[in-house]
PDB file of C-alpha atoms in Angstrom:
ATOM      1  CA  UNK A 424      -6.393  -1.012 -12.349  1.00 91.00           C
ATOM      2  CA  UNK A 425      -4.830  -3.482  -9.635  1.00 96.00           C
ATOM      3  CA  UNK A 426      -4.169  -3.091  -6.079  1.00 97.00           C
ATOM      4  CA  UNK A 427      -0.935  -4.249  -5.023  1.00 98.00           C
ATOM      5  CA  UNK A 428      -0.136  -4.910  -1.069  1.00 98.00           C
ATOM      6  CA  UNK A 429       3.082  -4.703   0.513  1.00 96.00           C
ATOM      7  CA  UNK A 430       1.683  -7.492   2.794  1.00 95.00           C
ATOM      8  CA  UNK A 431       4.435  -8.379   5.235  1.00 89.00           C
ATOM      9  CA  UNK A 432       4.049  -5.393   7.426  1.00 86.00           C
ATOM     10  CA  UNK A 433       0.468  -4.452   6.468  1.00 93.00           C
ATOM     11  CA  UNK A 434      -1.843  -4.454   9.492  1.00 94.00           C
ATOM     12  CA  UNK A 435      -4.403  -7.241   9.599  1.00 94.00           C
ATOM     13  CA  UNK A 436      -7.169  -4.490   9.948  1.00 95.00           C
ATOM     14  CA  UNK A 437      -6.101  -2.948   6.727  1.00 97.00           C
ATOM     15  CA  UNK A 438      -6.064  -6.318   4.794  1.00 97.00           C
ATOM     16  CA  UNK A 439      -9.677  -6.949   6.098  1.00 97.00           C
ATOM     17  CA  UNK A 440     -10.689  -3.439   4.791  1.00 97.00           C
ATOM     18  CA  UNK A 441      -9.045  -4.233   1.534  1.00 97.00           C
ATOM     19  CA  UNK A 442     -10.497  -7.695   1.173  1.00 97.00           C
ATOM     20  CA  UNK A 443     -14.180  -6.093   1.667  1.00 96.00           C
ATOM     21  CA  UNK A 444     -13.295  -3.272  -1.007  1.00 96.00           C
ATOM     22  CA  UNK A 445     -12.142  -6.031  -3.428  1.00 95.00           C
ATOM     23  CA  UNK A 446     -15.203  -8.083  -2.946  1.00 95.00           C
ATOM     24  CA  UNK A 447     -17.557  -5.106  -3.175  1.00 94.00           C
ATOM     25  CA  UNK A 448     -15.749  -3.562  -6.314  1.00 93.00           C
ATOM     26  CA  UNK A 449     -14.294  -6.405  -8.072  1.00 94.00           C
ATOM     27  CA  UNK A 450     -11.012  -4.785  -8.436  1.00 95.00           C
ATOM     28  CA  UNK A 451      -8.046  -7.161  -8.748  1.00 96.00           C
ATOM     29  CA  UNK A 452      -5.741  -7.428  -5.675  1.00 97.00           C
ATOM     30  CA  UNK A 453      -2.442  -9.119  -4.990  1.00 97.00           C
ATOM     31  CA  UNK A 454      -0.891  -9.291  -1.689  1.00 97.00           C
ATOM     32  CA  UNK A 455       2.858  -9.641  -1.915  1.00 97.00           C
ATOM     33  CA  UNK A 456       4.869 -11.230   1.062  1.00 96.00           C
ATOM     34  CA  UNK A 457       7.745 -13.452   1.874  1.00 94.00           C
ATOM     35  CA  UNK A 458       5.607 -15.709   3.992  1.00 92.00           C
ATOM     36  CA  UNK A 459       2.202 -17.590   3.363  1.00 92.00           C
ATOM     37  CA  UNK A 460      -0.892 -15.582   3.631  1.00 92.00           C
ATOM     38  CA  UNK A 461      -4.441 -16.475   4.458  1.00 91.00           C
ATOM     39  CA  UNK A 462      -6.642 -14.653   1.906  1.00 95.00           C
ATOM     40  CA  UNK A 463     -10.338 -14.947   0.916  1.00 94.00           C
ATOM     41  CA  UNK A 464     -11.261 -17.293  -1.663  1.00 93.00           C
ATOM     42  CA  UNK A 465     -12.225 -14.844  -4.227  1.00 94.00           C
ATOM     43  CA  UNK A 466     -11.114 -14.959  -7.978  1.00 95.00           C
ATOM     44  CA  UNK A 467      -9.974 -11.339  -7.894  1.00 96.00           C
ATOM     45  CA  UNK A 468      -7.740 -11.580  -4.831  1.00 97.00           C
ATOM     46  CA  UNK A 469      -4.417 -13.580  -4.756  1.00 96.00           C
ATOM     47  CA  UNK A 470      -1.193 -13.733  -2.790  1.00 96.00           C
ATOM     48  CA  UNK A 471       2.303 -13.740  -4.183  1.00 96.00           C
ATOM     49  CA  UNK A 472       5.028 -15.253  -2.074  1.00 96.00           C
ATOM     50  CA  UNK A 473       8.488 -13.957  -2.633  1.00 96.00           C
ATOM     51  CA  UNK A 474      12.056 -15.012  -1.408  1.00 95.00           C
ATOM     52  CA  UNK A 475      13.013 -13.584   2.023  1.00 91.00           C
ATOM     53  CA  UNK A 476      15.319 -10.669   1.584  1.00 89.00           C
ATOM     54  CA  UNK A 477      15.651  -6.910   1.936  1.00 87.00           C
ATOM     55  CA  UNK A 478      13.350  -5.227  -0.501  1.00 89.00           C
ATOM     56  CA  UNK A 479      12.485  -8.318  -2.360  1.00 93.00           C
ATOM     57  CA  UNK A 480       8.801  -7.950  -2.160  1.00 94.00           C
ATOM     58  CA  UNK A 481       9.048  -4.114  -3.085  1.00 93.00           C
ATOM     59  CA  UNK A 482      11.094  -4.965  -5.987  1.00 94.00           C
ATOM     60  CA  UNK A 483       8.593  -7.464  -7.193  1.00 96.00           C
ATOM     61  CA  UNK A 484       5.840  -5.092  -6.801  1.00 97.00           C
ATOM     62  CA  UNK A 485       7.583  -2.315  -8.732  1.00 96.00           C
ATOM     63  CA  UNK A 486       8.371  -4.768 -11.414  1.00 97.00           C
ATOM     64  CA  UNK A 487       4.769  -5.859 -11.984  1.00 97.00           C
ATOM     65  CA  UNK A 488       3.110  -2.592 -11.407  1.00 97.00           C
ATOM     66  CA  UNK A 489       1.356  -0.751 -14.211  1.00 97.00           C
ATOM     67  CA  UNK A 490       0.532   2.814 -14.598  1.00 95.00           C
ATOM     68  CA  UNK A 491      -2.832   3.478 -12.840  1.00 94.00           C
ATOM     69  CA  UNK A 492      -2.200   0.753 -10.176  1.00 96.00           C
ATOM     70  CA  UNK A 493      -2.550   1.318  -6.479  1.00 97.00           C
ATOM     71  CA  UNK A 494       0.208   0.211  -4.049  1.00 97.00           C
ATOM     72  CA  UNK A 495      -0.723  -0.118  -0.234  1.00 98.00           C
ATOM     73  CA  UNK A 496       2.470   0.371   1.649  1.00 96.00           C
ATOM     74  CA  UNK A 497       4.087   2.182   4.598  1.00 91.00           C
ATOM     75  CA  UNK A 498       7.432   1.986   2.753  1.00 90.00           C
ATOM     76  CA  UNK A 499       8.037   5.441   1.602  1.00 90.00           C
ATOM     77  CA  UNK A 500      10.757   4.425  -1.083  1.00 92.00           C
ATOM     78  CA  UNK A 501       8.270   1.842  -2.556  1.00 94.00           C
ATOM     79  CA  UNK A 502       5.657   4.481  -2.757  1.00 94.00           C
ATOM     80  CA  UNK A 503       8.034   6.871  -4.469  1.00 94.00           C
ATOM     81  CA  UNK A 504       8.914   4.093  -7.095  1.00 95.00           C
ATOM     82  CA  UNK A 505       5.183   3.297  -7.675  1.00 95.00           C
ATOM     83  CA  UNK A 506       4.460   7.071  -8.353  1.00 95.00           C
ATOM     84  CA  UNK A 507       7.501   7.389 -10.536  1.00 95.00           C
ATOM     85  CA  UNK A 508       6.117   4.525 -12.569  1.00 96.00           C
ATOM     86  CA  UNK A 509       2.778   6.179 -12.770  1.00 95.00           C
ATOM     87  CA  UNK A 510       0.957   4.376 -10.165  1.00 95.00           C
ATOM     88  CA  UNK A 511      -0.568   5.536  -6.759  1.00 95.00           C
ATOM     89  CA  UNK A 512       0.444   4.811  -3.272  1.00 96.00           C
ATOM     90  CA  UNK A 513      -1.575   4.754  -0.062  1.00 97.00           C
ATOM     91  CA  UNK A 514      -0.300   4.408   3.355  1.00 95.00           C
ATOM     92  CA  UNK A 515      -2.113   2.138   5.818  1.00 96.00           C
ATOM     93  CA  UNK A 516      -2.730   5.194   7.960  1.00 95.00           C
ATOM     94  CA  UNK A 517      -4.727   6.782   5.140  1.00 95.00           C
ATOM     95  CA  UNK A 518      -2.183   9.193   3.607  1.00 92.00           C
ATOM     96  CA  UNK A 519      -2.267   9.114  -0.140  1.00 94.00           C
ATOM     97  CA  UNK A 520       1.134   9.797  -1.467  1.00 92.00           C
ATOM     98  CA  UNK A 521       1.312  11.982  -4.661  1.00 90.00           C
ATOM     99  CA  UNK A 522       3.902  13.751  -6.838  1.00 84.00           C
ATOM    100  CA  UNK A 523       3.335  16.793  -4.676  1.00 82.00           C
ATOM    101  CA  UNK A 524       4.193  15.174  -1.360  1.00 81.00           C
ATOM    102  CA  UNK A 525       6.505  12.171  -1.883  1.00 74.00           C
ATOM    103  CA  UNK A 526       9.648  14.191  -2.134  1.00 80.00           C
ATOM    104  CA  UNK A 527       9.196  15.802   1.232  1.00 69.00           C
ATOM    105  CA  UNK A 528       8.294  12.374   2.755  1.00 75.00           C
ATOM    106  CA  UNK A 529      11.462  10.979   1.335  1.00 73.00           C
ATOM    107  CA  UNK A 530      13.508  13.762   2.660  1.00 64.00           C
ATOM    108  CA  UNK A 531      12.031  13.310   6.147  1.00 69.00           C
ATOM    109  CA  UNK A 532      12.738   9.603   5.989  1.00 64.00           C
ATOM    110  CA  UNK A 533      16.092  10.159   5.009  1.00 65.00           C
ATOM    111  CA  UNK A 534      16.710  12.798   7.833  1.00 60.00           C
ATOM    112  CA  UNK A 535      15.397  10.573  10.402  1.00 64.00           C
ATOM    113  CA  UNK A 536      17.572   7.675   9.307  1.00 74.00           C
ATOM    114  CA  UNK A 537      20.473   9.977   9.469  1.00 71.00           C
ATOM    115  CA  UNK A 538      19.561  10.700  12.906  1.00 66.00           C
ATOM    116  CA  UNK A 539      19.044   7.147  13.975  1.00 69.00           C
ATOM    117  CA  UNK A 540      22.517   6.341  12.518  1.00 74.00           C
ATOM    118  CA  UNK A 541      24.162   8.827  14.844  1.00 76.00           C
ATOM    119  CA  UNK A 542      22.313   7.086  17.867  1.00 77.00           C
ATOM    120  CA  UNK A 543      19.622   9.647  18.236  1.00 67.00           C
ATOM    121  CA  UNK A 544      16.385   7.679  19.483  1.00 71.00           C
ATOM    122  CA  UNK A 545      13.711   9.173  17.177  1.00 64.00           C
ATOM    123  CA  UNK A 546      10.954   6.909  18.609  1.00 71.00           C
ATOM    124  CA  UNK A 547       8.696   4.986  16.588  1.00 67.00           C
ATOM    125  CA  UNK A 548       5.387   5.511  14.961  1.00 72.00           C
ATOM    126  CA  UNK A 549       2.257   5.936  17.214  1.00 77.00           C
ATOM    127  CA  UNK A 550       0.325   2.802  17.820  1.00 84.00           C
ATOM    128  CA  UNK A 551      -2.075   1.833  14.918  1.00 88.00           C
ATOM    129  CA  UNK A 552      -5.579   3.228  16.013  1.00 92.00           C
ATOM    130  CA  UNK A 553      -9.198   3.154  15.131  1.00 94.00           C
ATOM    131  CA  UNK A 554      -8.617   6.440  13.529  1.00 95.00           C
ATOM    132  CA  UNK A 555      -6.002   5.147  11.329  1.00 95.00           C
ATOM    133  CA  UNK A 556      -8.293   2.354  10.069  1.00 96.00           C
ATOM    134  CA  UNK A 557     -11.058   4.765   9.456  1.00 97.00           C
ATOM    135  CA  UNK A 558      -8.696   7.326   7.393  1.00 96.00           C
ATOM    136  CA  UNK A 559      -7.497   4.417   5.320  1.00 97.00           C
ATOM    137  CA  UNK A 560     -11.044   3.107   4.774  1.00 97.00           C
ATOM    138  CA  UNK A 561     -12.070   6.635   3.741  1.00 97.00           C
ATOM    139  CA  UNK A 562      -9.295   7.316   1.578  1.00 97.00           C
ATOM    140  CA  UNK A 563      -9.367   3.816  -0.044  1.00 97.00           C
ATOM    141  CA  UNK A 564     -13.201   4.434  -0.803  1.00 96.00           C
ATOM    142  CA  UNK A 565     -12.534   7.853  -2.425  1.00 95.00           C
ATOM    143  CA  UNK A 566      -9.722   6.508  -4.533  1.00 96.00           C
ATOM    144  CA  UNK A 567     -11.780   3.435  -5.685  1.00 95.00           C
ATOM    145  CA  UNK A 568     -14.983   5.394  -6.307  1.00 92.00           C
ATOM    146  CA  UNK A 569     -12.775   7.798  -8.710  1.00 89.00           C
ATOM    147  CA  UNK A 570     -10.649   5.258 -10.330  1.00 81.00           C
ATOM    148  CA  UNK A 571     -13.204   2.344 -10.700  1.00 76.00           C
ATOM    149  CA  UNK A 572     -15.747   4.989 -12.247  1.00 63.00           C
ATOM    150  CA  UNK A 573     -13.052   5.897 -14.759  1.00 58.00           C
ATOM    151  CA  UNK A 574     -12.196   2.215 -15.814  1.00 60.00           C
ATOM    152  CA  UNK A 575     -16.071   1.902 -16.508  1.00 55.00           C
ATOM    153  CA  UNK A 576     -15.957   4.873 -18.765  1.00 54.00           C
ATOM    154  CA  UNK A 577     -18.149   7.072 -16.460  1.00 50.00           C
TER     155      UNK A 577
END
């Protein structure tokens, strides 16, 4: 299993949680972005710089993703593509996207896009909070405890 991070929009606090988890578990992690990233000097953490452009990082993550990998992203279409390919997707606010909930999330996203296209101000997401960080850390720990144990044959 590997963790792929859609790193351009990933909050710094979430990256720090991911770095600590990768150091603790030894799981491989790649941060994908269209800009240079500062990452810890650990053999299991690397960054991949892609060209700037719409969905370039997303497409590269999907191309490299293997079944069982985890993608950390707030991008719902990327999460859906990861799930379709047999992977998992975790939102930086702690929601684990699944086959059971991804279609409704895509539908809501498309609906909100339609509203915005007609000029309706739909507002934006709430400010990233300590509760969001905690929800992400808890969900990541649950995920890793299950999936790292599986890989070790337990």
